[in-house]
CSV table of C-alpha atoms in Angstrom, one decimal:
chain,number,residue,atom,x,y,z
I,1,UNK,CA,16.2,-10.1,-44.8
I,2,UNK,CA,13.1,-11.0,-42.8
I,3,UNK,CA,11.7,-8.1,-40.9
I,4,UNK,CA,9.5,-8.4,-37.7
I,5,UNK,CA,6.4,-6.3,-38.2
I,6,UNK,CA,4.1,-7.3,-35.2
I,7,UNK,CA,4.4,-4.4,-32.8
I,8,UNK,CA,4.0,-6.7,-29.7
I,9,UNK,CA,6.8,-9.0,-30.9
I,10,UNK,CA,9.0,-5.9,-31.5
I,11,UNK,CA,8.2,-4.8,-28.0
I,12,UNK,CA,8.9,-8.2,-26.5
I,13,UNK,CA,12.4,-8.4,-28.0
I,14,UNK,CA,13.1,-4.6,-27.9
I,15,UNK,CA,12.4,-4.3,-24.2
I,16,UNK,CA,15.1,-6.9,-23.4
I,17,UNK,CA,17.0,-3.6,-23.1
I,18,UNK,CA,14.8,-2.9,-20.1
I,19,UNK,CA,15.5,-6.4,-18.7
I,20,UNK,CA,19.2,-5.5,-18.7
I,21,UNK,CA,18.5,-2.9,-16.1
I,22,UNK,CA,16.5,-5.3,-14.0
I,23,UNK,CA,19.3,-7.9,-14.3
I,24,UNK,CA,21.8,-5.4,-12.9
I,25,UNK,CA,19.5,-4.4,-10.1
I,26,UNK,CA,19.1,-7.9,-8.8
I,27,UNK,CA,22.7,-8.9,-9.5
I,28,UNK,CA,23.6,-6.6,-6.6
I,29,UNK,CA,20.6,-6.6,-4.3
I,30,UNK,CA,20.5,-10.4,-4.0
I,31,UNK,CA,24.1,-10.5,-2.7
I,32,UNK,CA,24.5,-7.6,-0.2
I,33,UNK,CA,23.4,-9.9,2.7
I,34,UNK,CA,25.3,-13.0,1.6
I,35,UNK,CA,28.5,-14.1,3.4
I,36,UNK,CA,30.2,-15.3,0.1
I,37,UNK,CA,30.0,-11.8,-1.3
I,38,UNK,CA,30.8,-9.8,1.8
I,39,UNK,CA,33.8,-12.0,2.7
I,40,UNK,CA,35.3,-11.9,-0.7
I,41,UNK,CA,35.0,-8.2,-1.1
I,42,UNK,CA,36.2,-7.3,2.5
I,43,UNK,CA,32.8,-6.7,4.2
I,44,UNK,CA,32.1,-3.3,2.6
I,45,UNK,CA,30.6,-0.8,5.1
I,46,UNK,CA,27.4,1.2,4.3
I,47,UNK,CA,29.3,3.9,2.4
I,48,UNK,CA,31.3,1.6,0.3
I,49,UNK,CA,28.3,-0.7,-0.4
I,50,UNK,CA,26.4,2.4,-1.4
I,51,UNK,CA,29.1,3.3,-3.8
I,52,UNK,CA,29.3,-0.2,-5.3
I,53,UNK,CA,25.5,-0.2,-5.8
I,54,UNK,CA,25.4,3.3,-7.3
I,55,UNK,CA,28.3,2.7,-9.7
I,56,UNK,CA,25.9,1.2,-12.3
I,57,UNK,CA,23.8,4.3,-12.1
I,58,UNK,CA,26.8,6.5,-12.7
I,59,UNK,CA,27.6,4.6,-15.9
I,60,UNK,CA,23.9,4.8,-16.9
I,61,UNK,CA,23.9,8.6,-16.4
I,62,UNK,CA,26.8,8.9,-18.9
I,63,UNK,CA,25.3,6.4,-21.3
I,64,UNK,CA,21.9,8.2,-21.4
I,65,UNK,CA,23.6,11.5,-22.0
I,66,UNK,CA,25.4,10.0,-25.0
I,67,UNK,CA,22.4,8.0,-26.2
I,68,UNK,CA,20.6,10.9,-27.9
I,69,UNK,CA,23.6,11.8,-30.0
I,70,UNK,CA,24.2,8.2,-30.9
I,71,UNK,CA,20.6,7.5,-31.8
I,72,UNK,CA,20.3,10.7,-33.9
I,73,UNK,CA,23.4,9.9,-36.0
I,74,UNK,CA,23.2,6.1,-36.4
I,75,UNK,CA,19.5,5.5,-35.8
I,76,UNK,CA,17.6,4.0,-32.9
I,77,UNK,CA,18.3,0.4,-34.0
I,78,UNK,CA,22.1,0.7,-34.3
I,79,UNK,CA,22.3,2.6,-31.1
I,80,UNK,CA,20.6,-0.3,-29.3
I,81,UNK,CA,22.9,-2.9,-31.1
I,82,UNK,CA,26.0,-1.0,-29.8
I,83,UNK,CA,24.6,-0.9,-26.3
I,84,UNK,CA,23.9,-4.6,-26.3
I,85,UNK,CA,27.6,-5.3,-27.1
I,86,UNK,CA,28.8,-3.0,-24.4
I,87,UNK,CA,26.5,-4.8,-22.0
I,88,UNK,CA,28.2,-8.1,-22.8
I,89,UNK,CA,31.6,-6.6,-22.1
I,90,UNK,CA,30.3,-5.3,-18.7
I,91,UNK,CA,29.0,-8.7,-17.8
I,92,UNK,CA,32.4,-10.3,-18.5
I,93,UNK,CA,34.2,-7.6,-16.4
I,94,UNK,CA,31.9,-8.2,-13.5
I,95,UNK,CA,32.1,-11.9,-13.8
I,96,UNK,CA,35.9,-11.8,-13.5
I,97,UNK,CA,36.0,-9.2,-10.6
I,98,UNK,CA,39.0,-9.7,-8.3
I,99,UNK,CA,38.3,-6.7,-6.0
I,100,UNK,CA,35.9,-3.9,-5.4
I,101,UNK,CA,37.6,-1.6,-8.0
I,102,UNK,CA,37.3,-4.3,-10.6
I,103,UNK,CA,33.7,-4.9,-9.7
I,104,UNK,CA,32.8,-1.2,-9.8
I,105,UNK,CA,34.5,-0.9,-13.3
I,106,UNK,CA,32.3,-3.7,-14.6
I,107,UNK,CA,29.1,-2.1,-13.2
I,108,UNK,CA,30.0,1.2,-14.7
I,109,UNK,CA,30.5,-0.4,-18.2
I,110,UNK,CA,27.2,-2.3,-17.8
I,111,UNK,CA,25.6,1.0,-16.8
I,112,UNK,CA,26.8,2.7,-20.0
I,113,UNK,CA,24.7,0.1,-21.9
I,114,UNK,CA,21.7,0.5,-19.7
I,115,UNK,CA,21.8,4.3,-20.1
I,116,UNK,CA,21.4,3.8,-23.8
I,117,UNK,CA,18.8,1.0,-23.8
I,118,UNK,CA,16.7,2.6,-21.0
I,119,UNK,CA,16.2,5.8,-23.0
I,120,UNK,CA,16.3,4.8,-26.6
I,121,UNK,CA,14.1,1.7,-26.3
I,122,UNK,CA,11.3,4.0,-25.2
I,123,UNK,CA,12.0,6.4,-28.1
I,124,UNK,CA,12.1,3.5,-30.6
I,125,UNK,CA,8.9,1.9,-29.4
I,126,UNK,CA,7.0,5.2,-29.1
I,127,UNK,CA,7.9,6.1,-32.7
I,128,UNK,CA,6.7,2.7,-33.9
I,129,UNK,CA,3.5,2.1,-31.8
I,130,UNK,CA,0.0,3.3,-32.9
I,131,UNK,CA,-1.2,6.1,-30.6
I,132,UNK,CA,-4.1,4.1,-29.2
I,133,UNK,CA,-1.8,1.4,-27.7
I,134,UNK,CA,1.4,3.4,-27.3
I,135,UNK,CA,1.2,3.4,-23.5
I,136,UNK,CA,1.0,-0.4,-23.2
I,137,UNK,CA,3.8,-0.9,-25.8
I,138,UNK,CA,6.2,1.5,-24.2
I,139,UNK,CA,5.1,0.3,-20.7
I,140,UNK,CA,6.3,-3.2,-21.6
I,141,UNK,CA,9.8,-1.6,-21.1
I,142,UNK,CA,9.1,-1.3,-17.4
I,143,UNK,CA,7.5,-4.8,-17.3
I,144,UNK,CA,10.7,-6.1,-18.8
I,145,UNK,CA,12.8,-4.4,-16.1
I,146,UNK,CA,10.7,-6.2,-13.5
I,147,UNK,CA,11.1,-9.6,-15.3
I,148,UNK,CA,14.8,-8.9,-15.4
I,149,UNK,CA,14.8,-8.2,-11.6
I,150,UNK,CA,12.9,-11.3,-10.8
I,151,UNK,CA,14.8,-13.7,-13.1
I,152,UNK,CA,18.2,-12.5,-12.0
I,153,UNK,CA,17.1,-12.6,-8.4
I,154,UNK,CA,16.0,-16.3,-8.7
I,155,UNK,CA,19.3,-17.1,-10.6
I,156,UNK,CA,21.2,-15.5,-7.7
I,157,UNK,CA,19.2,-17.4,-5.1
I,158,UNK,CA,20.0,-20.6,-6.9
I,159,UNK,CA,23.7,-19.7,-6.9
I,160,UNK,CA,23.6,-18.8,-3.2
I,161,UNK,CA,22.1,-22.2,-2.2
I,162,UNK,CA,23.6,-24.4,-4.8
I,163,UNK,CA,27.1,-23.1,-5.5
I,164,UNK,CA,29.9,-22.6,-3.0
I,165,UNK,CA,32.7,-20.0,-3.0
I,166,UNK,CA,33.2,-17.1,-5.4
I,167,UNK,CA,32.0,-19.2,-8.3
I,168,UNK,CA,28.4,-18.4,-7.0
I,169,UNK,CA,28.4,-14.7,-7.8
I,170,UNK,CA,30.7,-15.2,-10.9
I,171,UNK,CA,28.1,-17.5,-12.5
I,172,UNK,CA,25.3,-15.1,-11.6
I,173,UNK,CA,27.1,-12.1,-13.0
I,174,UNK,CA,28.3,-13.9,-16.1
I,175,UNK,CA,24.8,-15.1,-17.1
I,176,UNK,CA,23.9,-11.4,-17.6
I,177,UNK,CA,25.6,-11.5,-21.0
I,178,UNK,CA,22.9,-13.9,-22.4
I,179,UNK,CA,20.0,-11.4,-22.7
I,180,UNK,CA,22.5,-8.9,-24.2
I,181,UNK,CA,23.4,-11.4,-26.9
I,182,UNK,CA,19.7,-12.2,-27.6
I,183,UNK,CA,18.9,-8.4,-28.0
I,184,UNK,CA,21.9,-7.9,-30.3
I,185,UNK,CA,20.8,-10.8,-32.6
I,186,UNK,CA,17.1,-9.9,-32.7
I,187,UNK,CA,17.9,-6.3,-33.7
I,188,UNK,CA,19.0,-7.5,-37.1
I,189,UNK,CA,15.4,-8.3,-37.9
I,190,UNK,CA,13.9,-5.0,-36.6
I,191,UNK,CA,12.7,-2.1,-38.8
I,192,UNK,CA,14.2,1.3,-38.3
I,193,UNK,CA,12.1,4.0,-36.7
I,194,UNK,CA,9.9,5.6,-39.4
I,195,UNK,CA,10.3,9.0,-37.8
I,196,UNK,CA,14.1,8.7,-37.8
I,197,UNK,CA,14.0,7.6,-41.4
I,198,UNK,CA,11.9,10.6,-42.2
I,199,UNK,CA,14.3,12.9,-40.4
I,200,UNK,CA,17.0,11.6,-42.8
I,201,UNK,CA,14.6,12.2,-45.7
I,202,UNK,CA,14.3,8.5,-46.5
I,203,UNK,CA,10.6,9.0,-47.2
I,204,UNK,CA,9.8,5.8,-49.1
I,205,UNK,CA,11.3,3.7,-46.3
I,206,UNK,CA,9.5,5.7,-43.7
I,207,UNK,CA,6.2,5.2,-45.5
I,208,UNK,CA,6.8,1.5,-46.0
I,209,UNK,CA,7.6,1.1,-42.3
I,210,UNK,CA,4.4,2.9,-41.2
I,211,UNK,CA,2.4,0.7,-43.6
I,212,UNK,CA,3.8,-2.6,-42.4
I,213,UNK,CA,3.4,-1.7,-38.7
I,214,UNK,CA,-0.1,-0.1,-38.9
I,215,UNK,CA,-1.8,-1.6,-41.9
I,216,UNK,CA,-0.2,-4.9,-43.0
I,217,UNK,CA,1.7,-3.1,-45.7
I,218,UNK,CA,-1.2,-1.0,-47.1
I,219,UNK,CA,0.3,2.4,-48.0
I,220,UNK,CA,-3.2,3.8,-48.8
I,221,UNK,CA,-4.7,3.1,-45.4
I,222,UNK,CA,-6.1,6.3,-43.8
I,223,UNK,CA,-4.2,5.7,-40.6
I,224,UNK,CA,-1.0,5.4,-42.5
I,225,UNK,CA,-1.7,8.4,-44.7
I,226,UNK,CA,-2.7,10.7,-41.8
I,227,UNK,CA,0.3,9.7,-39.7
I,228,UNK,CA,2.7,10.0,-42.6
I,229,UNK,CA,1.5,13.6,-43.2
I,230,UNK,CA,2.0,14.4,-39.5
I,231,UNK,CA,5.5,13.0,-39.7
I,232,UNK,CA,6.2,15.1,-42.8
I,233,UNK,CA,5.1,18.2,-41.1
I,234,UNK,CA,7.1,17.4,-38.0
I,235,UNK,CA,10.2,16.9,-40.1
I,236,UNK,CA,9.6,20.1,-41.9
I,237,UNK,CA,9.4,22.0,-38.7
I,238,UNK,CA,12.5,20.2,-37.4
I,239,UNK,CA,14.5,21.1,-40.5
I,240,UNK,CA,13.6,24.7,-40.1
I,241,UNK,CA,15.1,24.9,-36.6
I,242,UNK,CA,18.7,24.9,-35.8
I,243,UNK,CA,20.7,21.8,-34.8
I,244,UNK,CA,19.7,20.5,-31.4
I,245,UNK,CA,22.1,20.9,-28.5
I,246,UNK,CA,21.2,20.0,-24.9
I,247,UNK,CA,20.9,23.8,-24.2
I,248,UNK,CA,18.3,24.0,-27.0
I,249,UNK,CA,16.1,21.7,-24.9
I,250,UNK,CA,15.6,24.6,-22.5
I,251,UNK,CA,14.8,27.2,-25.3
I,252,UNK,CA,11.4,28.8,-26.0
I,253,UNK,CA,8.6,26.4,-26.8
I,254,UNK,CA,10.5,23.4,-25.6
I,255,UNK,CA,11.6,24.1,-22.0
I,256,UNK,CA,8.2,23.1,-20.5
I,257,UNK,CA,8.4,19.7,-22.2
I,258,UNK,CA,11.9,19.2,-21.0
I,259,UNK,CA,10.9,20.0,-17.5
I,260,UNK,CA,8.0,17.5,-17.7
I,261,UNK,CA,10.3,14.8,-19.1
I,262,UNK,CA,13.1,15.4,-16.7
I,263,UNK,CA,10.9,15.9,-13.6
I,264,UNK,CA,8.8,12.8,-14.2
I,265,UNK,CA,11.9,10.7,-14.2
I,266,UNK,CA,13.3,12.5,-11.1
I,267,UNK,CA,10.0,12.0,-9.2
I,268,UNK,CA,9.9,8.3,-10.2
I,269,UNK,CA,13.2,7.9,-8.2
I,270,UNK,CA,12.2,10.2,-5.3
I,271,UNK,CA,9.0,8.2,-4.9
I,272,UNK,CA,11.2,5.6,-3.1
I,273,UNK,CA,11.5,2.7,-5.4
I,274,UNK,CA,15.2,2.4,-4.6
I,275,UNK,CA,14.3,1.5,-1.0
I,276,UNK,CA,12.1,-1.3,-2.3
I,277,UNK,CA,14.4,-2.6,-5.0
I,278,UNK,CA,18.0,-2.2,-4.1
I,279,UNK,CA,17.8,-2.6,-0.3
I,280,UNK,CA,14.8,-4.8,0.3
I,281,UNK,CA,17.0,-7.3,2.1
I,282,UNK,CA,17.9,-4.7,4.6
I,283,UNK,CA,14.3,-3.9,5.3
I,284,UNK,CA,13.4,-7.6,6.0
I,285,UNK,CA,16.5,-8.1,8.1
I,286,UNK,CA,15.5,-5.1,10.3
I,287,UNK,CA,12.0,-6.8,10.6
I,288,UNK,CA,13.7,-9.9,12.1
I,289,UNK,CA,14.0,-12.2,9.1
I,290,UNK,CA,17.2,-14.2,8.4
I,291,UNK,CA,18.8,-16.5,5.8
I,292,UNK,CA,16.6,-18.0,3.1
I,293,UNK,CA,13.5,-16.5,4.6
I,294,UNK,CA,14.9,-13.0,3.8
I,295,UNK,CA,15.7,-14.1,0.2
I,296,UNK,CA,12.3,-15.7,-0.4
I,297,UNK,CA,10.5,-12.7,1.1
I,298,UNK,CA,12.4,-10.4,-1.3
I,299,UNK,CA,11.4,-12.7,-4.2
I,300,UNK,CA,7.7,-12.3,-3.2
I,301,UNK,CA,8.1,-8.5,-3.4
I,302,UNK,CA,9.6,-8.8,-6.9
I,303,UNK,CA,6.7,-11.0,-8.0
I,304,UNK,CA,4.2,-8.4,-6.7
I,305,UNK,CA,6.0,-5.8,-8.7
I,306,UNK,CA,5.9,-7.9,-11.9
I,307,UNK,CA,2.2,-8.9,-11.5
I,308,UNK,CA,0.9,-5.4,-10.8
I,309,UNK,CA,2.6,-3.8,-13.8
I,310,UNK,CA,1.5,-6.7,-16.0
I,311,UNK,CA,-2.1,-6.2,-14.8
I,312,UNK,CA,-2.0,-2.5,-15.5
I,313,UNK,CA,-0.5,-2.6,-19.1
I,314,UNK,CA,-3.7,-3.6,-20.9
I,315,UNK,CA,-5.6,-0.7,-19.3
I,316,UNK,CA,-2.9,2.0,-19.1
I,317,UNK,CA,-4.2,3.8,-22.2
I,318,UNK,CA,-7.7,4.0,-20.8
I,319,UNK,CA,-6.9,5.4,-17.3
I,320,UNK,CA,-4.7,8.4,-18.4
I,321,UNK,CA,-1.2,9.4,-17.4
I,322,UNK,CA,-2.1,12.1,-14.9
I,323,UNK,CA,-4.6,9.9,-13.0
I,324,UNK,CA,-2.0,7.1,-12.6
I,325,UNK,CA,0.7,9.5,-11.5
I,326,UNK,CA,-1.5,11.3,-9.0
I,327,UNK,CA,-3.0,8.1,-7.5
I,328,UNK,CA,0.5,6.7,-7.2
I,329,UNK,CA,2.1,9.7,-5.4
I,330,UNK,CA,-0.8,10.1,-2.9
I,331,UNK,CA,-1.0,6.5,-2.0
I,332,UNK,CA,2.8,6.0,-1.7
I,333,UNK,CA,2.9,9.2,0.5
I,334,UNK,CA,0.5,7.6,2.9
I,335,UNK,CA,2.4,4.3,2.9
I,336,UNK,CA,5.8,6.0,3.6
I,337,UNK,CA,4.3,7.9,6.6
I,338,UNK,CA,2.7,4.8,8.0
I,339,UNK,CA,6.0,2.8,7.8
I,340,UNK,CA,7.9,5.6,9.5
I,341,UNK,CA,5.3,5.8,12.3
I,342,UNK,CA,5.4,2.1,13.0
I,343,UNK,CA,9.2,1.9,12.9
I,344,UNK,CA,9.5,5.0,15.2
I,345,UNK,CA,6.9,3.9,17.7
I,346,UNK,CA,7.6,0.1,17.8
I,347,UNK,CA,11.3,-0.2,16.9
I,348,UNK,CA,14.5,0.4,18.9
I,349,UNK,CA,18.1,1.2,18.1
I,350,UNK,CA,20.7,-1.7,18.2
I,351,UNK,CA,24.5,-1.9,17.5
I,352,UNK,CA,23.8,-4.2,14.6
I,353,UNK,CA,21.3,-6.6,13.1
I,354,UNK,CA,22.4,-10.3,13.0
I,355,UNK,CA,26.0,-9.1,12.8
I,356,UNK,CA,25.3,-6.6,10.0
I,357,UNK,CA,26.8,-3.3,11.3
I,358,UNK,CA,25.2,-1.4,8.4
I,359,UNK,CA,21.8,-1.7,10.2
I,360,UNK,CA,21.3,0.0,13.6
I,361,UNK,CA,17.5,-0.3,14.0
I,362,UNK,CA,15.3,-3.3,14.5
I,363,UNK,CA,11.5,-3.9,14.7
I,364,UNK,CA,10.3,-7.3,15.5
I,365,UNK,CA,7.0,-9.2,16.0
I,366,UNK,CA,3.7,-7.9,14.7
I,367,UNK,CA,5.2,-4.4,14.1
I,368,UNK,CA,7.9,-5.9,11.9
I,369,UNK,CA,5.2,-7.9,9.9
I,370,UNK,CA,3.3,-4.6,9.5
I,371,UNK,CA,6.4,-2.9,7.9
I,372,UNK,CA,6.8,-5.9,5.6
I,373,UNK,CA,3.1,-5.8,4.6
I,374,UNK,CA,3.2,-2.1,3.8
I,375,UNK,CA,6.5,-2.6,1.9
I,376,UNK,CA,4.6,-5.1,-0.3
I,377,UNK,CA,1.7,-2.6,-0.7
I,378,UNK,CA,4.1,0.1,-1.7
I,379,UNK,CA,5.7,-2.2,-4.4
I,380,UNK,CA,2.2,-3.0,-5.7
I,381,UNK,CA,1.2,0.7,-6.0
I,382,UNK,CA,4.5,1.6,-7.6
I,383,UNK,CA,4.2,-1.2,-10.1
I,384,UNK,CA,0.6,-0.1,-11.0
I,385,UNK,CA,1.4,3.6,-11.4
I,386,UNK,CA,4.8,5.4,-11.5
I,387,UNK,CA,7.0,2.5,-12.6
I,388,UNK,CA,5.5,2.2,-16.1
I,389,UNK,CA,3.9,5.6,-16.5
I,390,UNK,CA,7.1,7.7,-15.9
I,391,UNK,CA,8.9,6.0,-18.8
I,392,UNK,CA,5.8,6.4,-21.1
I,393,UNK,CA,5.3,10.0,-20.3
I,394,UNK,CA,8.9,11.0,-20.9
I,395,UNK,CA,8.9,9.3,-24.3
I,396,UNK,CA,5.8,11.2,-25.4
I,397,UNK,CA,6.4,14.8,-24.5
I,398,UNK,CA,9.2,15.8,-26.9
I,399,UNK,CA,8.8,16.8,-30.6
I,400,UNK,CA,10.7,14.8,-33.2
I,401,UNK,CA,13.7,17.2,-33.5
I,402,UNK,CA,14.3,17.0,-29.8
I,403,UNK,CA,13.1,13.5,-29.0
I,404,UNK,CA,16.2,11.4,-28.9
I,405,UNK,CA,18.3,13.9,-26.9
I,406,UNK,CA,15.2,14.9,-24.8
I,407,UNK,CA,14.5,11.4,-23.7
I,408,UNK,CA,18.2,10.8,-23.2
I,409,UNK,CA,18.4,13.8,-20.9
I,410,UNK,CA,15.2,12.6,-19.1
I,411,UNK,CA,16.8,9.2,-18.6
I,412,UNK,CA,20.0,10.9,-17.4
I,413,UNK,CA,17.9,12.6,-14.8
I,414,UNK,CA,16.5,9.3,-13.7
I,415,UNK,CA,20.0,7.8,-13.4
I,416,UNK,CA,21.6,10.7,-11.6
I,417,UNK,CA,18.9,10.5,-8.9
I,418,UNK,CA,19.1,6.7,-9.0
I,419,UNK,CA,22.8,7.1,-8.3
I,420,UNK,CA,22.2,9.5,-5.5
I,421,UNK,CA,19.6,7.4,-3.8
I,422,UNK,CA,21.4,4.1,-4.3
I,423,UNK,CA,24.3,5.7,-2.5
I,424,UNK,CA,22.1,7.5,0.1
I,425,UNK,CA,19.8,4.7,1.2
I,426,UNK,CA,22.4,2.4,2.8
I,427,UNK,CA,24.0,5.1,5.0
I,428,UNK,CA,20.5,6.5,5.7
I,429,UNK,CA,19.3,3.2,7.2
I,430,UNK,CA,22.5,3.2,9.3
I,431,UNK,CA,22.3,6.9,10.5
I,432,UNK,CA,18.7,8.1,10.5
I,433,UNK,CA,16.8,4.8,10.4
I,434,UNK,CA,13.0,5.3,10.2
I,435,UNK,CA,13.4,9.0,9.3
I,436,UNK,CA,14.4,7.8,5.8
I,437,UNK,CA,10.7,7.1,5.1
I,438,UNK,CA,9.7,10.6,6.3
I,439,UNK,CA,12.0,12.0,3.6
I,440,UNK,CA,10.4,9.9,0.9
I,441,UNK,CA,6.9,10.8,2.2
I,442,UNK,CA,7.7,14.5,1.8
I,443,UNK,CA,9.0,13.9,-1.8
I,444,UNK,CA,5.6,12.2,-2.6
I,445,UNK,CA,3.7,15.2,-1.2
I,446,UNK,CA,5.6,17.7,-3.3
I,447,UNK,CA,5.3,15.7,-6.5
I,448,UNK,CA,1.6,15.4,-6.1
I,449,UNK,CA,1.2,19.2,-6.4
I,450,UNK,CA,3.8,19.4,-9.2
I,451,UNK,CA,2.0,16.7,-11.4
I,452,UNK,CA,-1.4,18.3,-10.9
I,453,UNK,CA,-0.4,21.8,-11.9
I,454,UNK,CA,2.2,21.1,-14.5
I,455,UNK,CA,1.6,17.9,-16.4
I,456,UNK,CA,-0.7,17.9,-19.5
I,457,UNK,CA,-2.6,14.7,-20.4
I,458,UNK,CA,-1.1,12.9,-23.3
I,459,UNK,CA,-2.9,9.6,-23.4
I,460,UNK,CA,-4.4,8.4,-26.8
I,461,UNK,CA,-2.8,11.1,-28.9
I,462,UNK,CA,-0.3,10.8,-31.8
I,463,UNK,CA,3.2,12.1,-31.0
I,464,UNK,CA,2.6,15.0,-33.4
I,465,UNK,CA,-0.8,15.8,-31.8
I,466,UNK,CA,0.9,16.0,-28.4
I,467,UNK,CA,2.9,18.9,-29.9
I,468,UNK,CA,-0.4,20.8,-30.2
I,469,UNK,CA,-1.4,20.0,-26.6
I,470,UNK,CA,1.8,21.8,-25.3
I,471,UNK,CA,1.3,24.7,-27.7
I,472,UNK,CA,-2.2,25.5,-26.3
I,473,UNK,CA,-3.0,27.8,-23.4
I,474,UNK,CA,-5.2,25.1,-21.8
I,475,UNK,CA,-4.4,24.4,-18.1
I,476,UNK,CA,-2.7,21.0,-17.6
I,477,UNK,CA,-5.7,19.7,-15.5
I,478,UNK,CA,-8.1,20.5,-18.4
I,479,UNK,CA,-6.1,19.1,-21.3
I,480,UNK,CA,-8.0,15.9,-21.3
I,481,UNK,CA,-10.9,17.9,-22.8
I,482,UNK,CA,-9.0,18.8,-25.9
I,483,UNK,CA,-10.5,17.0,-28.9
I,484,UNK,CA,-8.9,14.0,-30.7
I,485,UNK,CA,-7.7,15.7,-33.8
I,486,UNK,CA,-5.9,12.6,-35.1
I,487,UNK,CA,-8.9,10.4,-34.7
I,488,UNK,CA,-11.2,13.0,-36.3
I,489,UNK,CA,-8.9,13.3,-39.3
I,490,UNK,CA,-8.8,9.5,-39.8
I,491,UNK,CA,-12.6,9.4,-39.8
I,492,UNK,CA,-12.7,12.2,-42.3
I,493,UNK,CA,-10.4,10.3,-44.6
I,494,UNK,CA,-12.4,7.2,-44.3
I,495,UNK,CA,-15.6,9.0,-45.2
I,496,UNK,CA,-13.9,10.7,-48.1
I,497,UNK,CA,-12.5,7.4,-49.3
I,498,UNK,CA,-16.0,5.8,-49.1
I,499,UNK,CA,-17.5,8.7,-51.1
I,500,UNK,CA,-14.8,8.5,-53.8
I,501,UNK,CA,-15.2,4.7,-54.1
I,502,UNK,CA,-18.9,5.2,-54.5
I,503,UNK,CA,-18.4,7.7,-57.2
I,504,UNK,CA,-15.9,5.5,-59.0
I,505,UNK,CA,-12.9,7.6,-58.2
I,506,UNK,CA,-9.6,6.2,-57.2
I,507,UNK,CA,-7.8,7.0,-54.0
I,508,UNK,CA,-4.8,9.3,-54.5
I,509,UNK,CA,-1.9,8.5,-52.3
I,510,UNK,CA,-0.3,11.3,-50.4
I,511,UNK,CA,3.5,11.2,-50.4
């Protein structure tokens, strides 16, 4: 059977798994202010709407916990295939929803699939991609999420203005099955992860996969040989250790990595992205927008999100993970405090906003436009920094033996905080209004110090070389000065190969 070998094509199709997450985000955020949806489901109050929105995150939490176990037993590729089928089932259940309970059930099922794809797509791509471009390849996962958000939002907008009655949201939710089907079919043409194959002692297949991905099938290429040796050593170490449980992720030599992987996903949520993504319609309604103007203003925000991440991806392996995380947390901290100050000083409490009793604060005129402008700025900064980098960093920090379960646990952390915030933000806008932004500003302040003092630099290193970074006593803010061991070994091999060819010797393959 034909096998796709171009890493960018693999990333383009593989990250449809990320797009599934984006589809589910917009499938709800686009409807929360639409009469067709609120009338059919009994005008859910802020607490109930928070629960409906958060139900997908609850399923994703469970899915990401199970994802590591599934990917270790069946392989990365088959885990993603199963998830794509589950996603299709979830789309069908949502499409046929007759009441809130039915809808929540569909979102939980879809969440199970997203929990697997959001964690194991990162694992799969990080294990395939060359170290020098791993950031941009894994970062495509986040870009795909944003494409999914925008595409589904535009589909929802078309259904709102062009279809009447419940058929509007049923069509919108049913269309979600299409990318799941595309992902399922494309995975038949994907190679399995070479590192998973090696962990199963399928050495020839692992070497062949490394060769077709990194050197057009040349098993003798120095890059292939050096990386294969590193994989062999990682597998040897993994086999010497005991079977991995989730508790083992907090054992000696691993707990620091686990805390980095889990906390970077936690902070990505506590940065405040949920405010911008799930409840953007609420923000614009408080600023005085109504009807189609609100929907189009929300679409502009999603475009900004998409463009900024797309602009960053070609450069993400040059800037460094720490720099992006620190720049993002500091800038977003300032933005949150500014929005809170403007809303507090220029806004006023009201019984409802345009009949929406979930909103009890309004801010109109130039002050409202200021809030919208800084909401756009926040989205741009988030798209440039934390949105792609958190997924990349979590996929890099774990050694082979722990990677699938470690990234699964990290994604579970993302989803449990996603669940909490998706549920929290709607009641927060109702009860504490502008103080919501103060809370997110404080989170940004704390994460800045945490990242600076606890996160080693991982950019440009092979996954096995990152193991050495964590094993050194070098302070995290000095780890960028550690030499490029992988690159130096490749150069040594090239020089050795040139000398042996000059001397008439043949290159001996290392297997």
